Coordinates of C-alpha atoms and ligand atoms in Angstrom, one line a residue:
M1 CA 0.0 0.1 0.1
M2 CA 1.2 3.4 -0.8
D3 CA 1.8 5.6 2.3
L4 CA -0.9 8.1 1.3
N5 CA -3.7 8.3 4.1
F6 CA -7.1 8.4 2.5
V7 CA -10.6 8.4 3.6
E8 CA -13.1 5.7 2.4
P9 CA -15.4 8.0 0.3
P10 CA -19.1 8.1 1.4
V11 CA -22.0 7.4 -0.7
E12 CA -24.6 10.2 -0.2
L13 CA -28.2 10.6 -1.2
V14 CA -28.6 13.6 -3.4
T15 CA -32.2 13.8 -4.4
H16 CA -35.3 11.8 -5.3
F17 CA -37.0 12.5 -8.6
K18 CA -40.6 11.8 -7.4
A19 CA -42.4 11.8 -10.8
H20 CA -40.1 9.0 -11.9
N21 CA -39.3 7.4 -8.6
I22 CA -35.6 7.6 -9.3
S23 CA -33.0 8.1 -6.7
L24 CA -29.6 9.8 -7.2
H25 CA -26.7 9.2 -4.9
I26 CA -23.1 10.3 -5.3
K27 CA -20.0 8.5 -4.4
R28 CA -17.9 11.3 -3.0
E29 CA -14.5 10.2 -4.5
D30 CA -13.6 13.9 -4.5
L31 CA -13.1 13.5 -0.7
I32 CA -10.6 10.7 -0.9
H33 CA -7.6 12.9 -0.4
P34 CA -7.2 16.7 0.0
F35 CA -4.6 17.0 -2.9
V36 CA -4.7 13.8 -4.7
S37 CA -8.3 13.9 -5.7
G38 CA -10.8 11.5 -7.0
N39 CA -10.1 8.8 -9.7
K40 CA -6.5 10.4 -10.0
F41 CA -5.8 8.8 -6.6
R42 CA -7.1 5.5 -7.6
K43 CA -5.1 5.5 -10.8
L44 CA -1.8 6.4 -9.1
K45 CA -2.0 4.1 -6.1
Y46 CA -0.6 0.9 -7.8
N47 CA 1.7 2.7 -10.3
L48 CA 3.5 4.4 -7.4
Q49 CA 3.7 1.2 -5.6
E50 CA 5.1 -0.4 -8.8
A51 CA 7.5 2.6 -9.3
K52 CA 8.7 2.1 -5.6
N53 CA 9.2 -1.6 -6.2
N54 CA 11.2 -1.0 -9.4
G55 CA 13.6 1.3 -7.4
S56 CA 12.5 4.2 -9.5
K57 CA 13.3 7.7 -8.0
T58 CA 11.6 9.7 -10.6
I59 CA 8.0 9.8 -12.1
L60 CA 7.6 11.4 -15.6
T61 CA 4.1 12.1 -17.0
F62 CA 2.3 14.2 -19.5
G63 CA -0.7 16.8 -19.4
G64 CA -2.2 20.0 -20.4
A65 CA -1.7 23.2 -18.5
F66 CA -4.8 22.8 -16.2
S67 CA -4.6 18.9 -16.0
N68 CA -5.9 17.2 -12.7
H69 CA -3.6 14.3 -13.4
I70 CA -0.5 16.7 -13.4
A71 CA -1.6 18.3 -10.0
A72 CA -2.2 14.7 -8.5
V73 CA 1.1 13.3 -9.8
A74 CA 2.9 16.3 -8.3
A75 CA 1.3 16.0 -5.0
A76 CA 1.4 12.3 -4.6
G77 CA 5.1 12.3 -5.7
K78 CA 6.1 14.8 -3.1
L79 CA 4.3 12.9 -0.3
L80 CA 6.0 9.7 -1.3
G81 CA 9.5 11.0 -1.9
F82 CA 9.5 10.8 -5.8
K83 CA 11.0 13.5 -8.0
T84 CA 8.5 14.4 -10.6
I85 CA 8.7 15.7 -14.2
G86 CA 5.7 16.9 -16.2
I87 CA 5.9 17.2 -19.9
I88 CA 3.4 19.9 -20.5
R89 CA 1.5 20.7 -23.8
G90 CA 2.3 24.3 -24.9
E91 CA 5.6 25.4 -25.7
E92 CA 4.6 29.1 -25.2
L93 CA 4.1 28.5 -21.6
G94 CA 7.7 28.0 -20.9
V95 CA 8.9 31.2 -22.4
D96 CA 8.2 33.1 -19.2
L97 CA 7.7 30.7 -16.5
N98 CA 6.9 33.2 -13.8
T99 CA 4.1 34.7 -15.8
T100 CA 2.8 31.4 -16.7
L101 CA 2.7 30.4 -12.9
N102 CA 1.2 33.7 -11.9
H103 CA -1.7 33.0 -14.3
N104 CA -2.1 29.2 -13.8
S105 CA -3.0 27.8 -10.4
T106 CA -2.6 24.2 -11.6
L107 CA 1.0 24.6 -12.6
R108 CA 1.7 26.8 -9.7
F109 CA 0.5 24.1 -7.3
A110 CA 2.5 21.4 -9.1
K111 CA 5.6 23.6 -9.1
E112 CA 5.1 24.1 -5.2
Q113 CA 5.0 20.3 -4.8
G114 CA 8.4 20.2 -6.5
M115 CA 7.4 19.2 -10.0
G116 CA 9.9 20.1 -12.9
F117 CA 8.4 21.1 -16.1
H118 CA 9.3 20.5 -19.7
F119 CA 7.2 22.5 -22.1
I120 CA 6.7 21.1 -25.7
N121 CA 4.7 22.2 -28.7
R122 CA 1.5 20.4 -29.8
E123 CA 3.1 18.6 -32.5
K124 CA 5.8 17.0 -30.5
Y125 CA 3.2 16.4 -27.7
R126 CA 1.3 14.1 -30.2
E127 CA 4.5 11.8 -30.4
K128 CA 4.3 11.3 -26.8
D129 CA 3.6 7.5 -26.9
S130 CA 6.3 6.8 -29.5
S131 CA 9.3 4.9 -28.4
E132 CA 11.8 7.3 -30.0
F133 CA 10.4 10.2 -28.1
I134 CA 10.5 8.3 -24.8
E135 CA 14.1 7.3 -25.6
K136 CA 14.9 11.0 -26.0
L137 CA 13.3 12.0 -22.8
K138 CA 15.3 9.2 -20.9
F139 CA 18.4 10.7 -22.5
D140 CA 17.5 14.1 -21.3
F141 CA 16.1 13.4 -17.9
G142 CA 17.7 9.9 -16.9
D143 CA 15.8 7.0 -15.9
F144 CA 12.2 7.3 -14.8
Y145 CA 8.9 5.5 -14.2
L146 CA 6.5 6.6 -17.0
I147 CA 2.8 7.2 -16.4
P148 CA 0.8 8.1 -19.6
E149 CA -1.3 11.3 -20.1
G150 CA -4.3 11.0 -17.8
G151 CA -2.6 8.2 -15.9
T152 CA -4.4 5.2 -17.7
N153 CA -2.8 1.8 -17.9
E154 CA -3.4 -1.7 -16.4
L155 CA -2.3 -0.7 -13.0
A156 CA -4.5 2.4 -13.0
V157 CA -7.6 0.3 -14.1
K158 CA -6.8 -2.1 -11.2
G159 CA -6.9 0.8 -8.8
C160 CA -10.3 2.1 -10.1
E161 CA -11.8 -1.2 -9.6
E162 CA -11.4 -0.4 -5.8
I163 CA -14.0 2.5 -6.3
M164 CA -16.7 -0.3 -6.2
T165 CA -17.3 -1.9 -2.8
D166 CA -20.4 -3.7 -1.4
A167 CA -22.0 -0.3 -0.8
E168 CA -22.3 0.1 -4.6
S169 CA -24.0 -3.2 -5.2
N170 CA -27.6 -1.7 -4.4
F171 CA -27.6 0.5 -7.5
E172 CA -29.0 -0.5 -11.0
I173 CA -27.2 2.3 -12.7
I174 CA -23.7 3.4 -12.2
C175 CA -22.6 6.7 -13.9
C176 CA -19.1 8.0 -14.4
A177 CA -17.3 10.7 -16.4
V178 CA -15.0 9.5 -19.3
G179 CA -11.8 11.1 -20.4
T180 CA -9.4 8.3 -21.3
G181 CA -11.6 5.4 -20.2
G182 CA -9.5 4.2 -17.4
T183 CA -11.8 5.0 -14.6
I184 CA -15.0 3.4 -16.2
S185 CA -13.0 0.3 -17.1
G186 CA -12.2 -0.3 -13.6
I187 CA -15.8 0.5 -12.5
I188 CA -17.1 -2.0 -15.2
N189 CA -14.7 -4.8 -14.2
A190 CA -15.9 -4.6 -10.6
S191 CA -19.5 -4.1 -11.4
H192 CA -22.2 -6.9 -11.3
S193 CA -23.4 -8.0 -14.7
D194 CA -27.0 -7.0 -13.8
Q195 CA -25.8 -3.4 -13.2
K196 CA -25.6 -0.9 -16.1
V197 CA -22.6 1.2 -16.2
L198 CA -23.2 4.6 -18.2
G199 CA -20.1 6.6 -19.3
F200 CA -20.5 10.2 -20.0
P201 CA -17.5 11.3 -22.2
A202 CA -16.1 14.9 -21.7
L203 CA -14.8 15.0 -25.2
K204 CA -15.9 14.3 -28.9
G205 CA -14.8 11.3 -30.8
D206 CA -15.6 7.7 -31.1
F207 CA -12.3 6.1 -30.2
L208 CA -13.2 5.7 -26.6
S209 CA -15.4 2.4 -26.9
S210 CA -12.4 0.7 -28.2
E211 CA -10.1 2.1 -25.6
I212 CA -12.5 0.7 -22.8
R213 CA -12.6 -2.7 -24.6
N214 CA -8.9 -2.9 -24.2
F215 CA -9.4 -3.0 -20.4
T216 CA -12.6 -4.9 -20.1
S217 CA -14.4 -7.8 -21.7
K218 CA -17.6 -7.1 -20.0
T219 CA -20.6 -5.6 -21.9
N220 CA -23.0 -4.1 -19.2
W221 CA -21.9 -0.6 -20.2
E222 CA -22.8 2.2 -22.7
L223 CA -21.4 5.6 -23.5
V224 CA -23.8 8.6 -23.5
T225 CA -22.3 10.9 -26.1
D226 CA -24.6 13.7 -26.0
Y227 CA -23.3 15.8 -23.0
H228 CA -19.7 16.9 -24.0
F229 CA -20.9 20.4 -24.7
G230 CA -18.8 20.8 -27.8
G231 CA -15.6 19.0 -26.8
Y232 CA -12.9 18.8 -24.0
A233 CA -13.1 21.7 -21.6
K234 CA -15.7 23.4 -23.7
V235 CA -18.5 24.9 -21.5
N236 CA -21.5 27.3 -21.9
G237 CA -23.4 29.4 -19.7
E238 CA -26.2 26.9 -19.4
L239 CA -23.8 24.4 -17.9
I240 CA -22.2 26.9 -15.6
N241 CA -25.6 28.0 -14.3
F242 CA -26.4 24.3 -13.7
L243 CA -23.2 23.9 -11.6
N244 CA -24.1 26.8 -9.5
K245 CA -27.7 25.8 -8.9
F246 CA -26.7 22.4 -8.1
K247 CA -24.0 23.5 -5.6
R248 CA -26.3 25.8 -3.9
K249 CA -29.1 23.3 -3.6
Y250 CA -27.2 20.1 -2.7
Q251 CA -23.9 21.6 -1.2
I252 CA -21.8 19.5 -3.7
A253 CA -19.4 21.2 -5.9
L254 CA -18.9 19.8 -9.4
D255 CA -16.1 20.4 -11.9
P256 CA -17.0 21.9 -15.3
I257 CA -15.0 19.5 -17.3
Y258 CA -16.1 16.2 -16.2
T259 CA -18.6 15.6 -13.3
G260 CA -20.6 18.7 -14.2
K261 CA -21.3 17.5 -17.7
M262 CA -22.1 13.9 -16.3
I263 CA -24.7 15.2 -13.6
F264 CA -26.1 17.6 -16.2
G265 CA -26.7 14.6 -18.4
I266 CA -28.2 12.5 -15.8
F267 CA -30.8 15.2 -14.8
D268 CA -31.5 15.7 -18.6
L269 CA -31.9 11.8 -19.3
I270 CA -34.4 11.6 -16.3
E271 CA -36.4 14.7 -17.4
K272 CA -36.7 13.0 -20.9
S273 CA -37.8 9.8 -19.3
S274 CA -34.8 8.1 -20.8
I275 CA -34.1 6.3 -17.5
P276 CA -36.2 3.5 -16.3
E277 CA -38.6 4.4 -13.5
N278 CA -37.8 3.1 -10.0
S279 CA -34.1 3.2 -10.8
R280 CA -31.6 3.8 -8.2
I281 CA -28.6 5.7 -9.8
L282 CA -25.1 6.0 -8.4
A283 CA -22.9 8.7 -9.9
V284 CA -19.2 8.7 -9.2
H285 CA -17.7 12.1 -8.2
T286 CA -14.4 11.7 -9.7
G287 CA -13.0 15.1 -8.3
G288 CA -11.4 17.6 -10.4
L289 CA -12.2 20.7 -8.3
Q290 CA -8.6 22.1 -8.5
G291 CA -9.5 23.0 -12.2
I292 CA -12.2 25.5 -11.2
E293 CA -9.8 28.3 -10.7
G294 CA -8.3 28.1 -14.1
M295 CA -11.6 27.5 -15.7
N296 CA -12.9 30.8 -13.9
K297 CA -10.1 32.9 -15.6
Q298 CA -11.2 31.6 -19.0
L299 CA -14.8 32.4 -18.2
S300 CA -14.2 35.9 -17.1
K301 CA -12.2 36.6 -20.4
K302 CA -15.3 35.4 -22.3
K303 CA -17.8 37.3 -20.1
L304 CA -19.5 34.1 -19.1
P305 CA -20.9 33.6 -15.6
L306 CA -18.3 32.2 -13.1
I307 CA -18.4 29.1 -11.1
E308 CA -19.2 29.9 -7.5
I309 CA -16.7 28.6 -5.0
Ligands
LIG401 C1 -9.3 12.5 -15.3 C2 -10.7 12.7 -14.8 C3 -11.8 11.8 -15.4 C4 -11.5 11.0 -16.5 O1 -11.0 9.7 -16.1 P1 -10.6 8.7 -17.2 O2 -10.0 7.5 -16.4 O3 -9.4 9.4 -18.0 O4 -11.5 8.4 -18.2 C5 -13.0 12.1 -14.9 N1 -13.2 12.9 -14.0 C6 -12.3 13.7 -13.4 C7 -12.7 14.7 -12.5 C8 -10.9 13.6 -13.8 O5 -10.1 14.4 -13.5

């Protein structure tokens, strides 16, 4: 076990939709750890154990400038005594690092945790899985344990299987936001075959189903692709207003990139009678709240409403 203390996340009743007799509970994975939040904790757990067992001193990974994964790796690495290196998309961010850090709370946090950055342009970033590029990184930075972008690999999926405990077996429908598909794969693997797992992709594209099939052979799942709001990290006023209303009413903060889109989708599906009556739904709150500050900077530039914190 990695030496990160964590709380077993509670399952909370959020609301009951009387007209359809549908209940919505949320599994509060966002509360699992103060800095290594949500599914990123689950995905890192066995990877960091493996790195330690291998005798690795350094963790290297990839991410965008507001990445929850980058923040989590930096914090977990510091707590467990690893050196961490983040390969960040966007060469321009490295030109004046102090200005970048002043404007970007995610990278500022990662830096405070001791992460070193290497900024690369978008073309190079696309090569991040090629063995040539990784050899080059080993030449530049010495030996490291590599965790892919978003943290998804076999060990990450194994960690995400632990999201499901006995407390989750009472639900007919389990919902989860999807980025790379690692988290939902773990949930599917640990689900009962008579449960339905619904994934809400946070981005456009139809590659996700095959990604998920790399990690699970079960078939009791489906992706609901109508709630990406135009693509990854794209939002509109309707979504922001929904997050704010939800938080005021239920005292649970949602992030705008993943969990907010999922919960918006669940409410909409219930309203359209697309979820069977008498269902008990469990939505997994995968965290991501560290990204709100960065999103609010973008929203104020676009003169959109801000996310209340
Ligand atoms: C990374 C992330 C996801 C997506 O997880 P995947 O395993 O990549 O599908 C979902 N929710 C939050 C809050 C995340 O940070």
